[in-house]
Amino acid sequence: MSYGAAAALQAAVFQALSDAPALAGVAIHDAVPPSPAGTFVLLGPEEVRDASDQTGPGAEHVLAVSVISDGTGFLAAKTIAGAISDTLAGAVLALARGRLVNLTFQRATARRIDEGAVRRIDLTFRARIEL
């Protein structure tokens, strides 16, 4: 088992989202920006487990991608979340290290934060990587 492909997976996810026409103009970050106004995508937490088998070493990455918006209502955030799901679920991504076997959507949670002023949708994906 190795965490070695984590940076490669993040880079590939970032690139896929950056290249998605449905997400044109949406900022994508891996840290909350200094003045988090508007709507943006945040590449977030990740858990990795050993997924080695008889064919060789591997890892299962469970990663979160969040949409954060101070806009009124959930519609804009849900539209962006849907575009993220459409872009990543089943995507074939080239990694700088390892080989992505599959990338699947697992779940999403939509909620209000900051006393209801901000909407946050956390999407969770599972990536199986052979190393």
PDB file of C-alpha atoms in Angstrom:
ATOM      1  CA  MET A   1       0.000   0.000   0.000  1.00  0.00           C
ATOM      2  CA  SER A   2       1.193   3.475  -0.734  1.00  0.00           C
ATOM      3  CA  TYR A   3       0.000   7.035  -0.448  1.00  0.00           C
ATOM      4  CA  GLY A   4       2.323   7.805  -3.340  1.00  0.00           C
ATOM      5  CA  ALA A   5      -0.383   8.428  -5.946  1.00  0.00           C
ATOM      6  CA  ALA A   6      -2.336  10.957  -3.833  1.00  0.00           C
ATOM      7  CA  ALA A   7      -0.725  14.048  -5.353  1.00  0.00           C
ATOM      8  CA  ALA A   8      -1.086  12.601  -8.865  1.00  0.00           C
ATOM      9  CA  LEU A   9      -4.789  11.911  -8.256  1.00  0.00           C
ATOM     10  CA  GLN A  10      -5.384  15.440  -6.934  1.00  0.00           C
ATOM     11  CA  ALA A  11      -3.590  16.963  -9.920  1.00  0.00           C
ATOM     12  CA  ALA A  12      -5.643  14.869 -12.358  1.00  0.00           C
ATOM     13  CA  VAL A  13      -8.933  15.742 -10.621  1.00  0.00           C
ATOM     14  CA  PHE A  14      -7.992  19.426 -10.625  1.00  0.00           C
ATOM     15  CA  GLN A  15      -7.164  19.283 -14.333  1.00  0.00           C
ATOM     16  CA  ALA A  16     -10.383  17.460 -15.225  1.00  0.00           C
ATOM     17  CA  LEU A  17     -12.489  20.013 -13.346  1.00  0.00           C
ATOM     18  CA  SER A  18     -10.512  22.939 -14.791  1.00  0.00           C
ATOM     19  CA  ASP A  19     -11.063  21.619 -18.323  1.00  0.00           C
ATOM     20  CA  ALA A  20     -14.800  20.917 -17.895  1.00  0.00           C
ATOM     21  CA  PRO A  21     -16.841  23.358 -20.029  1.00  0.00           C
ATOM     22  CA  ALA A  22     -19.714  23.217 -17.515  1.00  0.00           C
ATOM     23  CA  LEU A  23     -17.361  24.575 -14.835  1.00  0.00           C
ATOM     24  CA  ALA A  24     -15.883  27.422 -16.882  1.00  0.00           C
ATOM     25  CA  GLY A  25     -15.390  30.442 -14.670  1.00  0.00           C
ATOM     26  CA  VAL A  26     -15.698  28.505 -11.402  1.00  0.00           C
ATOM     27  CA  ALA A  27     -12.589  28.833  -9.215  1.00  0.00           C
ATOM     28  CA  ILE A  28     -11.074  25.553  -8.013  1.00  0.00           C
ATOM     29  CA  HIS A  29      -8.903  25.579  -4.876  1.00  0.00           C
ATOM     30  CA  ASP A  30      -7.171  23.103  -2.584  1.00  0.00           C
ATOM     31  CA  ALA A  31      -7.324  25.549   0.338  1.00  0.00           C
ATOM     32  CA  VAL A  32     -10.013  28.019   1.347  1.00  0.00           C
ATOM     33  CA  PRO A  33      -9.138  31.335  -0.323  1.00  0.00           C
ATOM     34  CA  PRO A  34      -8.260  34.295   1.947  1.00  0.00           C
ATOM     35  CA  SER A  35     -11.562  36.061   1.184  1.00  0.00           C
ATOM     36  CA  PRO A  36     -13.973  33.255   0.392  1.00  0.00           C
ATOM     37  CA  ALA A  37     -16.728  35.248  -1.313  1.00  0.00           C
ATOM     38  CA  GLY A  38     -18.854  33.978  -4.165  1.00  0.00           C
ATOM     39  CA  THR A  39     -18.907  30.377  -5.298  1.00  0.00           C
ATOM     40  CA  PHE A  40     -15.912  28.098  -5.565  1.00  0.00           C
ATOM     41  CA  VAL A  41     -14.875  24.442  -5.600  1.00  0.00           C
ATOM     42  CA  LEU A  42     -12.649  23.102  -2.849  1.00  0.00           C
ATOM     43  CA  LEU A  43     -10.613  19.920  -3.240  1.00  0.00           C
ATOM     44  CA  GLY A  44     -10.747  18.449   0.193  1.00  0.00           C
ATOM     45  CA  PRO A  45     -10.120  15.659   2.611  1.00  0.00           C
ATOM     46  CA  GLU A  46      -9.113  12.200   1.518  1.00  0.00           C
ATOM     47  CA  GLU A  47      -8.862   8.778   3.143  1.00  0.00           C
ATOM     48  CA  VAL A  48      -6.661   6.089   1.642  1.00  0.00           C
ATOM     49  CA  ARG A  49      -6.774   2.363   2.312  1.00  0.00           C
ATOM     50  CA  ASP A  50      -4.721  -0.515   1.058  1.00  0.00           C
ATOM     51  CA  ALA A  51      -6.300  -2.112  -1.997  1.00  0.00           C
ATOM     52  CA  SER A  52      -3.469  -4.431  -2.986  1.00  0.00           C
ATOM     53  CA  ASP A  53      -4.434  -7.772  -4.447  1.00  0.00           C
ATOM     54  CA  GLN A  54      -2.809 -10.760  -6.163  1.00  0.00           C
ATOM     55  CA  THR A  55      -2.028  -8.682  -9.235  1.00  0.00           C
ATOM     56  CA  GLY A  56      -0.031  -6.071  -7.314  1.00  0.00           C
ATOM     57  CA  PRO A  57      -0.089  -3.062  -5.002  1.00  0.00           C
ATOM     58  CA  GLY A  58      -2.987  -0.652  -5.003  1.00  0.00           C
ATOM     59  CA  ALA A  59      -4.848   1.933  -2.987  1.00  0.00           C
ATOM     60  CA  GLU A  60      -8.442   3.046  -2.553  1.00  0.00           C
ATOM     61  CA  HIS A  61      -8.793   6.814  -2.221  1.00  0.00           C
ATOM     62  CA  VAL A  62     -12.038   8.244  -0.859  1.00  0.00           C
ATOM     63  CA  LEU A  63     -11.899  11.950  -1.646  1.00  0.00           C
ATOM     64  CA  ALA A  64     -14.174  14.918  -1.157  1.00  0.00           C
ATOM     65  CA  VAL A  65     -14.845  17.738  -3.578  1.00  0.00           C
ATOM     66  CA  SER A  66     -16.928  20.586  -2.161  1.00  0.00           C
ATOM     67  CA  VAL A  67     -18.936  23.410  -3.639  1.00  0.00           C
ATOM     68  CA  ILE A  68     -19.102  26.432  -1.359  1.00  0.00           C
ATOM     69  CA  SER A  69     -21.365  29.371  -2.173  1.00  0.00           C
ATOM     70  CA  ASP A  70     -22.606  32.487  -0.453  1.00  0.00           C
ATOM     71  CA  GLY A  71     -25.294  32.834  -3.134  1.00  0.00           C
ATOM     72  CA  THR A  72     -28.969  32.785  -2.270  1.00  0.00           C
ATOM     73  CA  GLY A  73     -30.442  29.293  -2.311  1.00  0.00           C
ATOM     74  CA  PHE A  74     -28.936  25.990  -3.363  1.00  0.00           C
ATOM     75  CA  LEU A  75     -29.710  26.021  -7.092  1.00  0.00           C
ATOM     76  CA  ALA A  76     -26.383  27.440  -8.331  1.00  0.00           C
ATOM     77  CA  ALA A  77     -24.360  25.228  -5.975  1.00  0.00           C
ATOM     78  CA  LYS A  78     -26.333  22.135  -6.984  1.00  0.00           C
ATOM     79  CA  THR A  79     -25.828  22.923 -10.662  1.00  0.00           C
ATOM     80  CA  ILE A  80     -22.063  23.101 -10.120  1.00  0.00           C
ATOM     81  CA  ALA A  81     -22.118  19.942  -7.980  1.00  0.00           C
ATOM     82  CA  GLY A  82     -23.961  18.134 -10.758  1.00  0.00           C
ATOM     83  CA  ALA A  83     -21.332  19.237 -13.267  1.00  0.00           C
ATOM     84  CA  ILE A  84     -18.579  17.970 -10.956  1.00  0.00           C
ATOM     85  CA  SER A  85     -20.330  14.626 -10.608  1.00  0.00           C
ATOM     86  CA  ASP A  86     -20.830  14.356 -14.379  1.00  0.00           C
ATOM     87  CA  THR A  87     -17.170  15.242 -14.974  1.00  0.00           C
ATOM     88  CA  LEU A  88     -15.594  12.873 -12.461  1.00  0.00           C
ATOM     89  CA  ALA A  89     -17.866   9.829 -12.190  1.00  0.00           C
ATOM     90  CA  GLY A  90     -16.400   7.214 -14.502  1.00  0.00           C
ATOM     91  CA  ALA A  91     -13.731   9.586 -15.801  1.00  0.00           C
ATOM     92  CA  VAL A  92     -10.600   8.182 -17.347  1.00  0.00           C
ATOM     93  CA  LEU A  93      -7.801  10.271 -15.851  1.00  0.00           C
ATOM     94  CA  ALA A  94      -4.113   9.943 -16.631  1.00  0.00           C
ATOM     95  CA  LEU A  95      -2.047  10.001 -13.442  1.00  0.00           C
ATOM     96  CA  ALA A  96       1.598  10.996 -13.178  1.00  0.00           C
ATOM     97  CA  ARG A  97       2.022   8.051 -10.777  1.00  0.00           C
ATOM     98  CA  GLY A  98      -0.061   4.891 -10.747  1.00  0.00           C
ATOM     99  CA  ARG A  99      -3.007   3.932 -12.918  1.00  0.00           C
ATOM    100  CA  LEU A 100      -6.580   4.917 -12.179  1.00  0.00           C
ATOM    101  CA  VAL A 101      -8.708   1.774 -12.382  1.00  0.00           C
ATOM    102  CA  ASN A 102     -11.997   3.539 -11.707  1.00  0.00           C
ATOM    103  CA  LEU A 103     -13.488   6.666 -10.217  1.00  0.00           C
ATOM    104  CA  THR A 104     -17.029   6.438  -8.861  1.00  0.00           C
ATOM    105  CA  PHE A 105     -19.453   8.805  -7.165  1.00  0.00           C
ATOM    106  CA  GLN A 106     -20.313   7.654  -3.631  1.00  0.00           C
ATOM    107  CA  ARG A 107     -22.531  10.309  -2.036  1.00  0.00           C
ATOM    108  CA  ALA A 108     -23.281  13.999  -1.566  1.00  0.00           C
ATOM    109  CA  THR A 109     -24.341  16.091   1.400  1.00  0.00           C
ATOM    110  CA  ALA A 110     -25.849  19.573   1.008  1.00  0.00           C
ATOM    111  CA  ARG A 111     -26.115  21.862   4.017  1.00  0.00           C
ATOM    112  CA  ARG A 112     -26.103  25.455   5.229  1.00  0.00           C
ATOM    113  CA  ILE A 113     -23.130  26.697   7.230  1.00  0.00           C
ATOM    114  CA  ASP A 114     -22.150  29.993   8.864  1.00  0.00           C
ATOM    115  CA  GLU A 115     -25.598  30.506  10.378  1.00  0.00           C
ATOM    116  CA  GLY A 116     -27.281  29.816   7.040  1.00  0.00           C
ATOM    117  CA  ALA A 117     -25.352  32.427   5.057  1.00  0.00           C
ATOM    118  CA  VAL A 118     -23.296  29.896   3.080  1.00  0.00           C
ATOM    119  CA  ARG A 119     -24.264  26.739   1.214  1.00  0.00           C
ATOM    120  CA  ARG A 120     -21.883  23.767   1.116  1.00  0.00           C
ATOM    121  CA  ILE A 121     -22.219  20.600  -0.904  1.00  0.00           C
ATOM    122  CA  ASP A 122     -19.682  17.850  -0.217  1.00  0.00           C
ATOM    123  CA  LEU A 123     -19.377  15.217  -2.938  1.00  0.00           C
ATOM    124  CA  THR A 124     -17.517  12.010  -2.137  1.00  0.00           C
ATOM    125  CA  PHE A 125     -15.783   9.906  -4.778  1.00  0.00           C
ATOM    126  CA  ARG A 126     -13.949   6.593  -4.616  1.00  0.00           C
ATOM    127  CA  ALA A 127     -10.835   6.118  -6.740  1.00  0.00           C
ATOM    128  CA  ARG A 128      -9.136   2.733  -7.130  1.00  0.00           C
ATOM    129  CA  ILE A 129      -5.486   3.082  -8.143  1.00  0.00           C
ATOM    130  CA  GLU A 130      -2.985   0.424  -9.135  1.00  0.00           C
ATOM    131  CA  LEU A 131       0.568   1.334  -8.191  1.00  0.00           C
TER     132      LEU A 131
END
